[in-house]
Amino acid sequence: QMSNSSSITEFLLLAFADTRELQLLHFWLFLGIYLAALLANGLIITTIACDHHLHTPMNFFLLNLSLLDLGSISTTVPKAMANSLWDNRAISYAGCAAQVFLLVFFISAEYFLLTVMAYDRYIAICKPLHYGTLLGSRACVHMAAAAWGSGFLYAVLHTANTFSVPLCQGNAVDQFFCEIPQILKLACSDAYLREAGVLVVTFCLAVGCFLFILLSYGQIFRAVLRIPSEQGQHKAFSMCLPHLAVVSLITGTGMFAYLKPPSISSPSLDLLVAVLYSVVPPALNPLIYSMRNHEIKDAL
C-alpha cells in the first residue's frame, strides 16, 4: 500500500514567535551564539593544527571535539536563523532527512569521543607510566576514527528507520530543527514502535558509555585524593568536573528528548531541552575543555 509520507514534500518547523520583533530577536540571539561557537571552535582547531607542541593525544581529541561541535551547531542553527529572518517555516523533505542524519551523526560521534577522552584522562592520571604505550599516535587515530565511524553507522540506522515510518499526522514538526521524536509524532498509530526498538538500543549504548565515563572519573578522583598537594587536587578536579557536567547535560537532555512519553510533552519544554543538547554544548565545550587548558591558552 502507498503510505501517506510519500506525498510529503516538505516539513514545517516550529515558528519561534509570531511577531516580527521577536523573530528578529531570536535571529540575533542565535547569530551571537553561532558566531561565538564558530570563532571559539575555529580558533582551537587552527591553534592545535598549527602548533606542533600541541600534538598530544588529549589535544588531538580536543581538535576532533571542536570539529564535531562545529558540525552539530551548523546542522540546526543556520536554518533556524534563516527561517526567522525570512519569516518562513518550511524545510524540504531531503533537508529534513539531512538534518536528522547529520545531527545524530555529530552528537553520537561526540558522545563516543567524550567516552574516549575520559579513558585518555584515566590513563594519564592513573597509569601515567603506560600513557605513551597505550595512547600512541596510532591508537589515538584509531579511537577517533572509531568514534566518527560509529556515529556515522548510527546516523544511517536512525535516519533510515525514522524516514521509513509512514506519516499520517500532517507535516508540522514541533521543533526548530527536524528532531526524531517530533517526526515520530507524525507517524501513523503503531508505526513508531520500530524506531522505539532502536531508541532502546540507543538507551543501552548511552548508559554504557555514561557508566564507563563515571567509572573512569571515579578512578581519577580516587587517585587524585591520594595526591598530597592541594594544588594538584584542585587542578585535577577543576579539569574533570566540567567534563562530567557536559557529559551529564548531553546524556540527561538527550535521553529526556528521545525517551520521554509523548504525554508529558510541552512545546516550551521540548524547545528548552533541544537547545540544551544541540546548541549549548558546541558553544560551551571550547570554554570548558580547551580555554582552561594552559598549553592551548599560551599557544593562542
PDB file of C-alpha atoms in Angstrom:
ATOM      1  CA  GLN A   1       0.000   0.000   0.000  1.00  0.00           C
ATOM      2  CA  MET A   2       1.100   3.553  -0.600  1.00  0.00           C
ATOM      3  CA  SER A   3       1.941   5.371   2.592  1.00  0.00           C
ATOM      4  CA  ASN A   4       0.937   8.947   3.169  1.00  0.00           C
ATOM      5  CA  SER A   5       4.528  10.053   3.730  1.00  0.00           C
ATOM      6  CA  SER A   6       5.299   9.713   0.030  1.00  0.00           C
ATOM      7  CA  SER A   7       3.113  12.756  -0.554  1.00  0.00           C
ATOM      8  CA  ILE A   8       5.042  14.937   1.960  1.00  0.00           C
ATOM      9  CA  THR A   9       7.499  17.120   0.073  1.00  0.00           C
ATOM     10  CA  GLU A  10       8.365  19.458   2.946  1.00  0.00           C
ATOM     11  CA  PHE A  11       8.016  19.819   6.689  1.00  0.00           C
ATOM     12  CA  LEU A  12       7.066  22.931   8.630  1.00  0.00           C
ATOM     13  CA  LEU A  13       9.396  23.761  11.513  1.00  0.00           C
ATOM     14  CA  LEU A  14       8.373  25.464  14.732  1.00  0.00           C
ATOM     15  CA  ALA A  15       7.976  29.215  14.393  1.00  0.00           C
ATOM     16  CA  PHE A  16       9.732  30.767  17.362  1.00  0.00           C
ATOM     17  CA  ALA A  17       7.477  33.759  17.535  1.00  0.00           C
ATOM     18  CA  ASP A  18       4.533  35.284  15.745  1.00  0.00           C
ATOM     19  CA  THR A  19       5.698  38.906  15.937  1.00  0.00           C
ATOM     20  CA  ARG A  20       8.408  40.227  13.650  1.00  0.00           C
ATOM     21  CA  GLU A  21      10.352  41.832  16.539  1.00  0.00           C
ATOM     22  CA  LEU A  22      10.595  38.557  18.439  1.00  0.00           C
ATOM     23  CA  GLN A  23      11.596  36.686  15.278  1.00  0.00           C
ATOM     24  CA  LEU A  24      14.424  39.145  14.715  1.00  0.00           C
ATOM     25  CA  LEU A  25      15.431  38.976  18.369  1.00  0.00           C
ATOM     26  CA  HIS A  26      15.646  35.213  18.022  1.00  0.00           C
ATOM     27  CA  PHE A  27      17.693  35.616  14.844  1.00  0.00           C
ATOM     28  CA  TRP A  28      20.230  37.908  16.574  1.00  0.00           C
ATOM     29  CA  LEU A  29      20.397  35.687  19.642  1.00  0.00           C
ATOM     30  CA  PHE A  30      21.130  32.586  17.569  1.00  0.00           C
ATOM     31  CA  LEU A  31      23.550  34.535  15.401  1.00  0.00           C
ATOM     32  CA  GLY A  32      25.507  35.576  18.501  1.00  0.00           C
ATOM     33  CA  ILE A  33      25.677  32.020  19.858  1.00  0.00           C
ATOM     34  CA  TYR A  34      26.578  30.644  16.422  1.00  0.00           C
ATOM     35  CA  LEU A  35      29.373  33.150  15.787  1.00  0.00           C
ATOM     36  CA  ALA A  36      30.784  32.565  19.280  1.00  0.00           C
ATOM     37  CA  ALA A  37      30.807  28.795  18.662  1.00  0.00           C
ATOM     38  CA  LEU A  38      32.358  29.219  15.193  1.00  0.00           C
ATOM     39  CA  LEU A  39      35.049  31.550  16.476  1.00  0.00           C
ATOM     40  CA  ALA A  40      35.964  29.514  19.571  1.00  0.00           C
ATOM     41  CA  ASN A  41      35.976  26.117  17.854  1.00  0.00           C
ATOM     42  CA  GLY A  42      37.721  27.534  14.783  1.00  0.00           C
ATOM     43  CA  LEU A  43      40.451  29.053  16.960  1.00  0.00           C
ATOM     44  CA  ILE A  44      41.009  25.751  18.750  1.00  0.00           C
ATOM     45  CA  ILE A  45      41.195  23.755  15.511  1.00  0.00           C
ATOM     46  CA  THR A  46      43.647  26.228  13.969  1.00  0.00           C
ATOM     47  CA  THR A  47      45.786  26.509  17.097  1.00  0.00           C
ATOM     48  CA  ILE A  48      46.108  22.758  17.688  1.00  0.00           C
ATOM     49  CA  ALA A  49      46.686  22.031  13.998  1.00  0.00           C
ATOM     50  CA  CYS A  50      49.352  24.721  13.556  1.00  0.00           C
ATOM     51  CA  ASP A  51      51.340  24.411  16.793  1.00  0.00           C
ATOM     52  CA  HIS A  52      53.329  21.159  16.817  1.00  0.00           C
ATOM     53  CA  HIS A  53      53.900  21.468  20.601  1.00  0.00           C
ATOM     54  CA  LEU A  54      50.183  20.793  20.957  1.00  0.00           C
ATOM     55  CA  HIS A  55      50.283  17.484  19.108  1.00  0.00           C
ATOM     56  CA  THR A  56      49.465  15.387  22.174  1.00  0.00           C
ATOM     57  CA  PRO A  57      46.690  12.744  22.448  1.00  0.00           C
ATOM     58  CA  MET A  58      44.406  14.961  24.555  1.00  0.00           C
ATOM     59  CA  ASN A  59      44.728  17.902  22.165  1.00  0.00           C
ATOM     60  CA  PHE A  60      44.173  15.613  19.185  1.00  0.00           C
ATOM     61  CA  PHE A  61      40.865  14.584  20.779  1.00  0.00           C
ATOM     62  CA  LEU A  62      40.038  18.236  21.523  1.00  0.00           C
ATOM     63  CA  LEU A  63      40.573  19.052  17.848  1.00  0.00           C
ATOM     64  CA  ASN A  64      38.122  16.293  16.901  1.00  0.00           C
ATOM     65  CA  LEU A  65      35.661  17.545  19.526  1.00  0.00           C
ATOM     66  CA  SER A  66      35.761  21.038  18.029  1.00  0.00           C
ATOM     67  CA  LEU A  67      35.180  19.652  14.517  1.00  0.00           C
ATOM     68  CA  LEU A  68      32.141  17.705  15.758  1.00  0.00           C
ATOM     69  CA  ASP A  69      30.844  20.752  17.628  1.00  0.00           C
ATOM     70  CA  LEU A  70      31.124  22.905  14.509  1.00  0.00           C
ATOM     71  CA  GLY A  71      29.233  20.239  12.581  1.00  0.00           C
ATOM     72  CA  SER A  72      26.420  19.805  15.082  1.00  0.00           C
ATOM     73  CA  ILE A  73      25.690  23.504  15.634  1.00  0.00           C
ATOM     74  CA  SER A  74      25.862  24.171  11.869  1.00  0.00           C
ATOM     75  CA  THR A  75      23.234  21.488  11.265  1.00  0.00           C
ATOM     76  CA  THR A  76      20.466  23.191  13.244  1.00  0.00           C
ATOM     77  CA  VAL A  77      21.155  26.865  13.942  1.00  0.00           C
ATOM     78  CA  PRO A  78      21.723  28.442  10.473  1.00  0.00           C
ATOM     79  CA  LYS A  79      18.455  27.002   9.113  1.00  0.00           C
ATOM     80  CA  ALA A  80      16.554  28.245  12.171  1.00  0.00           C
ATOM     81  CA  MET A  81      18.153  31.683  11.736  1.00  0.00           C
ATOM     82  CA  ALA A  82      17.270  31.820   8.051  1.00  0.00           C
ATOM     83  CA  ASN A  83      13.663  30.821   8.795  1.00  0.00           C
ATOM     84  CA  SER A  84      13.364  33.548  11.432  1.00  0.00           C
ATOM     85  CA  LEU A  85      14.908  36.144   9.181  1.00  0.00           C
ATOM     86  CA  TRP A  86      12.754  35.356   6.130  1.00  0.00           C
ATOM     87  CA  ASP A  87       9.643  34.577   8.202  1.00  0.00           C
ATOM     88  CA  ASN A  88       9.453  31.098   6.734  1.00  0.00           C
ATOM     89  CA  ARG A  89       8.871  27.705   8.372  1.00  0.00           C
ATOM     90  CA  ALA A  90       9.454  25.265   5.547  1.00  0.00           C
ATOM     91  CA  ILE A  91      12.252  22.709   5.231  1.00  0.00           C
ATOM     92  CA  SER A  92      12.340  20.296   2.296  1.00  0.00           C
ATOM     93  CA  TYR A  93      11.899  16.542   2.846  1.00  0.00           C
ATOM     94  CA  ALA A  94      15.539  15.962   1.852  1.00  0.00           C
ATOM     95  CA  GLY A  95      16.683  18.848   4.054  1.00  0.00           C
ATOM     96  CA  CYS A  96      14.823  17.356   6.986  1.00  0.00           C
ATOM     97  CA  ALA A  97      16.372  13.921   6.414  1.00  0.00           C
ATOM     98  CA  ALA A  98      19.807  15.554   6.122  1.00  0.00           C
ATOM     99  CA  GLN A  99      19.287  17.389   9.431  1.00  0.00           C
ATOM    100  CA  VAL A 100      18.282  14.179  11.208  1.00  0.00           C
ATOM    101  CA  PHE A 101      21.237  12.299   9.743  1.00  0.00           C
ATOM    102  CA  LEU A 102      23.863  14.976  10.458  1.00  0.00           C
ATOM    103  CA  LEU A 103      22.647  15.790  13.951  1.00  0.00           C
ATOM    104  CA  VAL A 104      22.577  12.129  15.048  1.00  0.00           C
ATOM    105  CA  PHE A 105      25.977  11.637  13.396  1.00  0.00           C
ATOM    106  CA  PHE A 106      27.698  14.598  15.079  1.00  0.00           C
ATOM    107  CA  ILE A 107      26.108  14.201  18.513  1.00  0.00           C
ATOM    108  CA  SER A 108      26.625  10.437  18.801  1.00  0.00           C
ATOM    109  CA  ALA A 109      30.196  10.695  17.472  1.00  0.00           C
ATOM    110  CA  GLU A 110      30.813  13.434  20.051  1.00  0.00           C
ATOM    111  CA  TYR A 111      29.412  11.232  22.793  1.00  0.00           C
ATOM    112  CA  PHE A 112      31.702   8.357  21.803  1.00  0.00           C
ATOM    113  CA  LEU A 113      34.611  10.806  21.629  1.00  0.00           C
ATOM    114  CA  LEU A 114      33.871  12.109  25.154  1.00  0.00           C
ATOM    115  CA  THR A 115      33.987   8.474  26.303  1.00  0.00           C
ATOM    116  CA  VAL A 116      37.411   8.066  24.670  1.00  0.00           C
ATOM    117  CA  MET A 117      38.564  11.322  26.296  1.00  0.00           C
ATOM    118  CA  ALA A 118      37.543  10.037  29.729  1.00  0.00           C
ATOM    119  CA  TYR A 119      39.692   6.949  29.057  1.00  0.00           C
ATOM    120  CA  ASP A 120      42.578   9.233  27.995  1.00  0.00           C
ATOM    121  CA  ARG A 121      42.328  11.204  31.271  1.00  0.00           C
ATOM    122  CA  TYR A 122      42.105   7.956  33.239  1.00  0.00           C
ATOM    123  CA  ILE A 123      45.319   6.604  31.700  1.00  0.00           C
ATOM    124  CA  ALA A 124      47.080   9.984  32.080  1.00  0.00           C
ATOM    125  CA  ILE A 125      46.280  10.277  35.782  1.00  0.00           C
ATOM    126  CA  CYS A 126      46.038   6.661  36.992  1.00  0.00           C
ATOM    127  CA  LYS A 127      48.585   4.895  34.752  1.00  0.00           C
ATOM    128  CA  PRO A 128      50.971   7.676  33.696  1.00  0.00           C
ATOM    129  CA  LEU A 129      53.869   5.274  33.033  1.00  0.00           C
ATOM    130  CA  HIS A 130      51.830   3.373  30.449  1.00  0.00           C
ATOM    131  CA  TYR A 131      50.484   6.503  28.748  1.00  0.00           C
ATOM    132  CA  GLY A 132      52.956   6.501  25.865  1.00  0.00           C
ATOM    133  CA  THR A 133      52.356   2.833  25.049  1.00  0.00           C
ATOM    134  CA  LEU A 134      48.550   2.787  25.490  1.00  0.00           C
ATOM    135  CA  LEU A 135      47.896   6.094  23.730  1.00  0.00           C
ATOM    136  CA  GLY A 136      50.420   6.294  20.926  1.00  0.00           C
ATOM    137  CA  SER A 137      49.506   8.318  17.862  1.00  0.00           C
ATOM    138  CA  ARG A 138      48.151   5.265  16.012  1.00  0.00           C
ATOM    139  CA  ALA A 139      45.946   4.247  18.930  1.00  0.00           C
ATOM    140  CA  CYS A 140      44.570   7.795  19.130  1.00  0.00           C
ATOM    141  CA  VAL A 141      43.783   7.907  15.415  1.00  0.00           C
ATOM    142  CA  HIS A 142      42.057   4.515  15.664  1.00  0.00           C
ATOM    143  CA  MET A 143      39.970   5.639  18.650  1.00  0.00           C
ATOM    144  CA  ALA A 144      38.929   8.898  16.998  1.00  0.00           C
ATOM    145  CA  ALA A 145      38.114   7.034  13.770  1.00  0.00           C
ATOM    146  CA  ALA A 146      36.030   4.542  15.759  1.00  0.00           C
ATOM    147  CA  ALA A 147      34.057   7.432  17.304  1.00  0.00           C
ATOM    148  CA  TRP A 148      33.385   9.051  13.884  1.00  0.00           C
ATOM    149  CA  GLY A 149      32.637   5.684  12.252  1.00  0.00           C
ATOM    150  CA  SER A 150      30.211   4.574  14.982  1.00  0.00           C
ATOM    151  CA  GLY A 151      28.432   7.909  14.789  1.00  0.00           C
ATOM    152  CA  PHE A 152      28.093   7.507  11.034  1.00  0.00           C
ATOM    153  CA  LEU A 153      26.653   3.954  11.189  1.00  0.00           C
ATOM    154  CA  TYR A 154      24.375   5.020  13.948  1.00  0.00           C
ATOM    155  CA  ALA A 155      23.071   8.001  11.995  1.00  0.00           C
ATOM    156  CA  VAL A 156      22.404   5.803   8.933  1.00  0.00           C
ATOM    157  CA  LEU A 157      20.419   3.384  11.117  1.00  0.00           C
ATOM    158  CA  HIS A 158      18.325   6.101  12.788  1.00  0.00           C
ATOM    159  CA  THR A 159      17.660   8.113   9.649  1.00  0.00           C
ATOM    160  CA  ALA A 160      16.662   5.097   7.546  1.00  0.00           C
ATOM    161  CA  ASN A 161      14.431   3.888  10.343  1.00  0.00           C
ATOM    162  CA  THR A 162      12.740   7.227  11.018  1.00  0.00           C
ATOM    163  CA  PHE A 163      12.012   8.038   7.377  1.00  0.00           C
ATOM    164  CA  SER A 164      10.703   4.593   6.538  1.00  0.00           C
ATOM    165  CA  VAL A 165       7.855   5.063   9.027  1.00  0.00           C
ATOM    166  CA  PRO A 166       4.599   6.095   7.283  1.00  0.00           C
ATOM    167  CA  LEU A 167       3.399   9.532   8.416  1.00  0.00           C
ATOM    168  CA  CYS A 168      -0.296  10.407   8.596  1.00  0.00           C
ATOM    169  CA  GLN A 169      -0.458  13.299  11.050  1.00  0.00           C
ATOM    170  CA  GLY A 170       0.406  16.231   8.817  1.00  0.00           C
ATOM    171  CA  ASN A 171       3.851  17.757   8.315  1.00  0.00           C
ATOM    172  CA  ALA A 172       4.296  20.262  11.178  1.00  0.00           C
ATOM    173  CA  VAL A 173       7.347  19.441  13.306  1.00  0.00           C
ATOM    174  CA  ASP A 174       7.153  20.996  16.795  1.00  0.00           C
ATOM    175  CA  GLN A 175      10.837  21.894  16.933  1.00  0.00           C
ATOM    176  CA  PHE A 176      13.225  24.408  15.356  1.00  0.00           C
ATOM    177  CA  PHE A 177      15.003  21.561  13.534  1.00  0.00           C
ATOM    178  CA  CYS A 178      13.992  18.077  12.379  1.00  0.00           C
ATOM    179  CA  GLU A 179      14.169  16.017  15.547  1.00  0.00           C
ATOM    180  CA  ILE A 180      13.357  12.300  15.511  1.00  0.00           C
ATOM    181  CA  PRO A 181      10.786  12.280  18.374  1.00  0.00           C
ATOM    182  CA  GLN A 182       8.913  15.183  16.763  1.00  0.00           C
ATOM    183  CA  ILE A 183       8.844  13.427  13.372  1.00  0.00           C
ATOM    184  CA  LEU A 184       7.633  10.206  15.012  1.00  0.00           C
ATOM    185  CA  LYS A 185       4.694  12.146  16.474  1.00  0.00           C
ATOM    186  CA  LEU A 186       3.504  12.463  12.860  1.00  0.00           C
ATOM    187  CA  ALA A 187       3.645   8.673  12.381  1.00  0.00           C
ATOM    188  CA  CYS A 188       0.588   6.516  11.825  1.00  0.00           C
ATOM    189  CA  SER A 189      -0.518   4.924  15.109  1.00  0.00           C
ATOM    190  CA  ASP A 190       1.814   1.946  15.636  1.00  0.00           C
ATOM    191  CA  ALA A 191       4.458   2.756  13.080  1.00  0.00           C
ATOM    192  CA  TYR A 192       6.817   4.344  15.583  1.00  0.00           C
ATOM    193  CA  LEU A 193       7.311   1.092  17.523  1.00  0.00           C
ATOM    194  CA  ARG A 194      10.088   0.118  15.111  1.00  0.00           C
ATOM    195  CA  GLU A 195      12.066   3.243  15.906  1.00  0.00           C
ATOM    196  CA  ALA A 196      11.234   2.705  19.591  1.00  0.00           C
ATOM    197  CA  GLY A 197      13.282  -0.509  19.376  1.00  0.00           C
ATOM    198  CA  VAL A 198      16.238   1.454  18.027  1.00  0.00           C
ATOM    199  CA  LEU A 199      15.806   4.008  20.817  1.00  0.00           C
ATOM    200  CA  VAL A 200      16.063   1.216  23.405  1.00  0.00           C
ATOM    201  CA  VAL A 201      19.379   0.170  21.828  1.00  0.00           C
ATOM    202  CA  THR A 202      20.419   3.832  21.978  1.00  0.00           C
ATOM    203  CA  PHE A 203      19.466   3.983  25.635  1.00  0.00           C
ATOM    204  CA  CYS A 204      21.633   0.945  26.452  1.00  0.00           C
ATOM    205  CA  LEU A 205      24.582   2.354  24.495  1.00  0.00           C
ATOM    206  CA  ALA A 206      24.293   5.788  26.082  1.00  0.00           C
ATOM    207  CA  VAL A 207      24.031   4.334  29.575  1.00  0.00           C
ATOM    208  CA  GLY A 208      27.006   2.051  28.847  1.00  0.00           C
ATOM    209  CA  CYS A 209      29.162   4.995  27.738  1.00  0.00           C
ATOM    210  CA  PHE A 210      27.962   7.125  30.640  1.00  0.00           C
ATOM    211  CA  LEU A 211      28.800   4.402  33.183  1.00  0.00           C
ATOM    212  CA  PHE A 212      32.227   3.962  31.585  1.00  0.00           C
ATOM    213  CA  ILE A 213      32.838   7.717  31.878  1.00  0.00           C
ATOM    214  CA  LEU A 214      31.640   7.760  35.503  1.00  0.00           C
ATOM    215  CA  LEU A 215      33.862   4.774  36.295  1.00  0.00           C
ATOM    216  CA  SER A 216      36.890   6.452  34.687  1.00  0.00           C
ATOM    217  CA  TYR A 217      36.318   9.649  36.638  1.00  0.00           C
ATOM    218  CA  GLY A 218      35.678   7.656  39.825  1.00  0.00           C
ATOM    219  CA  GLN A 219      39.135   6.093  39.453  1.00  0.00           C
ATOM    220  CA  ILE A 220      40.609   9.515  38.652  1.00  0.00           C
ATOM    221  CA  PHE A 221      39.060  11.079  41.776  1.00  0.00           C
ATOM    222  CA  ARG A 222      40.383   8.198  43.904  1.00  0.00           C
ATOM    223  CA  ALA A 223      43.877   8.708  42.509  1.00  0.00           C
ATOM    224  CA  VAL A 224      43.624  12.492  42.881  1.00  0.00           C
ATOM    225  CA  LEU A 225      42.587  12.327  46.526  1.00  0.00           C
ATOM    226  CA  ARG A 226      45.852  10.493  47.205  1.00  0.00           C
ATOM    227  CA  ILE A 227      47.805  13.446  45.796  1.00  0.00           C
ATOM    228  CA  PRO A 228      49.364  15.190  48.814  1.00  0.00           C
ATOM    229  CA  SER A 229      49.369  18.692  47.293  1.00  0.00           C
ATOM    230  CA  GLU A 230      46.123  20.608  47.370  1.00  0.00           C
ATOM    231  CA  GLN A 231      47.132  22.382  44.178  1.00  0.00           C
ATOM    232  CA  GLY A 232      47.380  19.058  42.339  1.00  0.00           C
ATOM    233  CA  GLN A 233      43.983  18.012  43.661  1.00  0.00           C
ATOM    234  CA  HIS A 234      42.441  21.328  42.679  1.00  0.00           C
ATOM    235  CA  LYS A 235      43.886  21.121  39.159  1.00  0.00           C
ATOM    236  CA  ALA A 236      42.586  17.595  38.573  1.00  0.00           C
ATOM    237  CA  PHE A 237      39.126  18.383  39.965  1.00  0.00           C
ATOM    238  CA  SER A 238      38.794  21.620  38.003  1.00  0.00           C
ATOM    239  CA  MET A 239      39.636  19.660  34.856  1.00  0.00           C
ATOM    240  CA  CYS A 240      37.347  16.673  35.445  1.00  0.00           C
ATOM    241  CA  LEU A 241      34.228  18.172  36.999  1.00  0.00           C
ATOM    242  CA  PRO A 242      33.347  20.387  33.990  1.00  0.00           C
ATOM    243  CA  HIS A 243      33.839  17.360  31.690  1.00  0.00           C
ATOM    244  CA  LEU A 244      31.408  15.388  33.825  1.00  0.00           C
ATOM    245  CA  ALA A 245      28.966  18.302  33.778  1.00  0.00           C
ATOM    246  CA  VAL A 246      28.942  18.449  29.953  1.00  0.00           C
ATOM    247  CA  VAL A 247      28.535  14.682  29.605  1.00  0.00           C
ATOM    248  CA  SER A 248      25.703  14.698  32.156  1.00  0.00           C
ATOM    249  CA  LEU A 249      23.978  17.578  30.355  1.00  0.00           C
ATOM    250  CA  ILE A 250      24.099  15.793  26.977  1.00  0.00           C
ATOM    251  CA  THR A 251      23.046  12.451  28.493  1.00  0.00           C
ATOM    252  CA  GLY A 252      20.211  13.855  30.580  1.00  0.00           C
ATOM    253  CA  THR A 253      18.675  16.160  27.993  1.00  0.00           C
ATOM    254  CA  GLY A 254      19.208  13.711  25.112  1.00  0.00           C
ATOM    255  CA  MET A 255      17.508  10.869  26.975  1.00  0.00           C
ATOM    256  CA  PHE A 256      14.699  13.148  28.066  1.00  0.00           C
ATOM    257  CA  ALA A 257      14.097  14.297  24.480  1.00  0.00           C
ATOM    258  CA  TYR A 258      14.228  10.838  22.923  1.00  0.00           C
ATOM    259  CA  LEU A 259      12.763   8.555  25.598  1.00  0.00           C
ATOM    260  CA  LYS A 260      10.058  10.546  27.372  1.00  0.00           C
ATOM    261  CA  PRO A 261       6.436   9.527  26.715  1.00  0.00           C
ATOM    262  CA  PRO A 262       4.676  11.933  24.320  1.00  0.00           C
ATOM    263  CA  SER A 263       2.062  12.668  27.006  1.00  0.00           C
ATOM    264  CA  ILE A 264       4.451  14.859  29.048  1.00  0.00           C
ATOM    265  CA  SER A 265       5.414  16.872  26.030  1.00  0.00           C
ATOM    266  CA  SER A 266       5.031  20.640  26.111  1.00  0.00           C
ATOM    267  CA  PRO A 267       6.364  22.828  23.290  1.00  0.00           C
ATOM    268  CA  SER A 268       8.383  25.133  25.551  1.00  0.00           C
ATOM    269  CA  LEU A 269       9.924  22.226  27.486  1.00  0.00           C
ATOM    270  CA  ASP A 270      10.802  20.365  24.260  1.00  0.00           C
ATOM    271  CA  LEU A 271      12.373  23.531  22.908  1.00  0.00           C
ATOM    272  CA  LEU A 272      14.454  24.128  26.030  1.00  0.00           C
ATOM    273  CA  VAL A 273      15.679  20.522  26.095  1.00  0.00           C
ATOM    274  CA  ALA A 274      16.606  20.644  22.390  1.00  0.00           C
ATOM    275  CA  VAL A 275      18.596  23.848  22.892  1.00  0.00           C
ATOM    276  CA  LEU A 276      20.359  22.277  25.888  1.00  0.00           C
ATOM    277  CA  TYR A 277      21.608  19.242  23.978  1.00  0.00           C
ATOM    278  CA  SER A 278      22.113  20.672  20.479  1.00  0.00           C
ATOM    279  CA  VAL A 279      23.116  24.336  20.892  1.00  0.00           C
ATOM    280  CA  VAL A 280      24.652  24.742  24.361  1.00  0.00           C
ATOM    281  CA  PRO A 281      27.415  22.068  24.275  1.00  0.00           C
ATOM    282  CA  PRO A 282      29.032  23.255  20.997  1.00  0.00           C
ATOM    283  CA  ALA A 283      29.140  26.801  22.362  1.00  0.00           C
ATOM    284  CA  LEU A 284      30.376  25.788  25.844  1.00  0.00           C
ATOM    285  CA  ASN A 285      32.786  22.942  25.041  1.00  0.00           C
ATOM    286  CA  PRO A 286      35.612  25.232  23.866  1.00  0.00           C
ATOM    287  CA  LEU A 287      35.460  27.132  27.175  1.00  0.00           C
ATOM    288  CA  ILE A 288      35.206  24.010  29.292  1.00  0.00           C
ATOM    289  CA  TYR A 289      37.694  21.754  27.541  1.00  0.00           C
ATOM    290  CA  SER A 290      40.162  23.979  25.773  1.00  0.00           C
ATOM    291  CA  MET A 291      40.260  27.517  27.087  1.00  0.00           C
ATOM    292  CA  ARG A 292      41.114  26.195  30.567  1.00  0.00           C
ATOM    293  CA  ASN A 293      43.976  24.204  29.077  1.00  0.00           C
ATOM    294  CA  HIS A 294      47.177  26.194  29.763  1.00  0.00           C
ATOM    295  CA  GLU A 295      49.076  24.866  26.731  1.00  0.00           C
ATOM    296  CA  ILE A 296      46.294  25.935  24.394  1.00  0.00           C
ATOM    297  CA  LYS A 297      45.888  29.297  26.126  1.00  0.00           C
ATOM    298  CA  ASP A 298      49.606  30.016  25.728  1.00  0.00           C
ATOM    299  CA  ALA A 299      49.572  28.932  22.098  1.00  0.00           C
ATOM    300  CA  LEU A 300      46.558  31.143  21.406  1.00  0.00           C
TER     301      LEU A 300
END
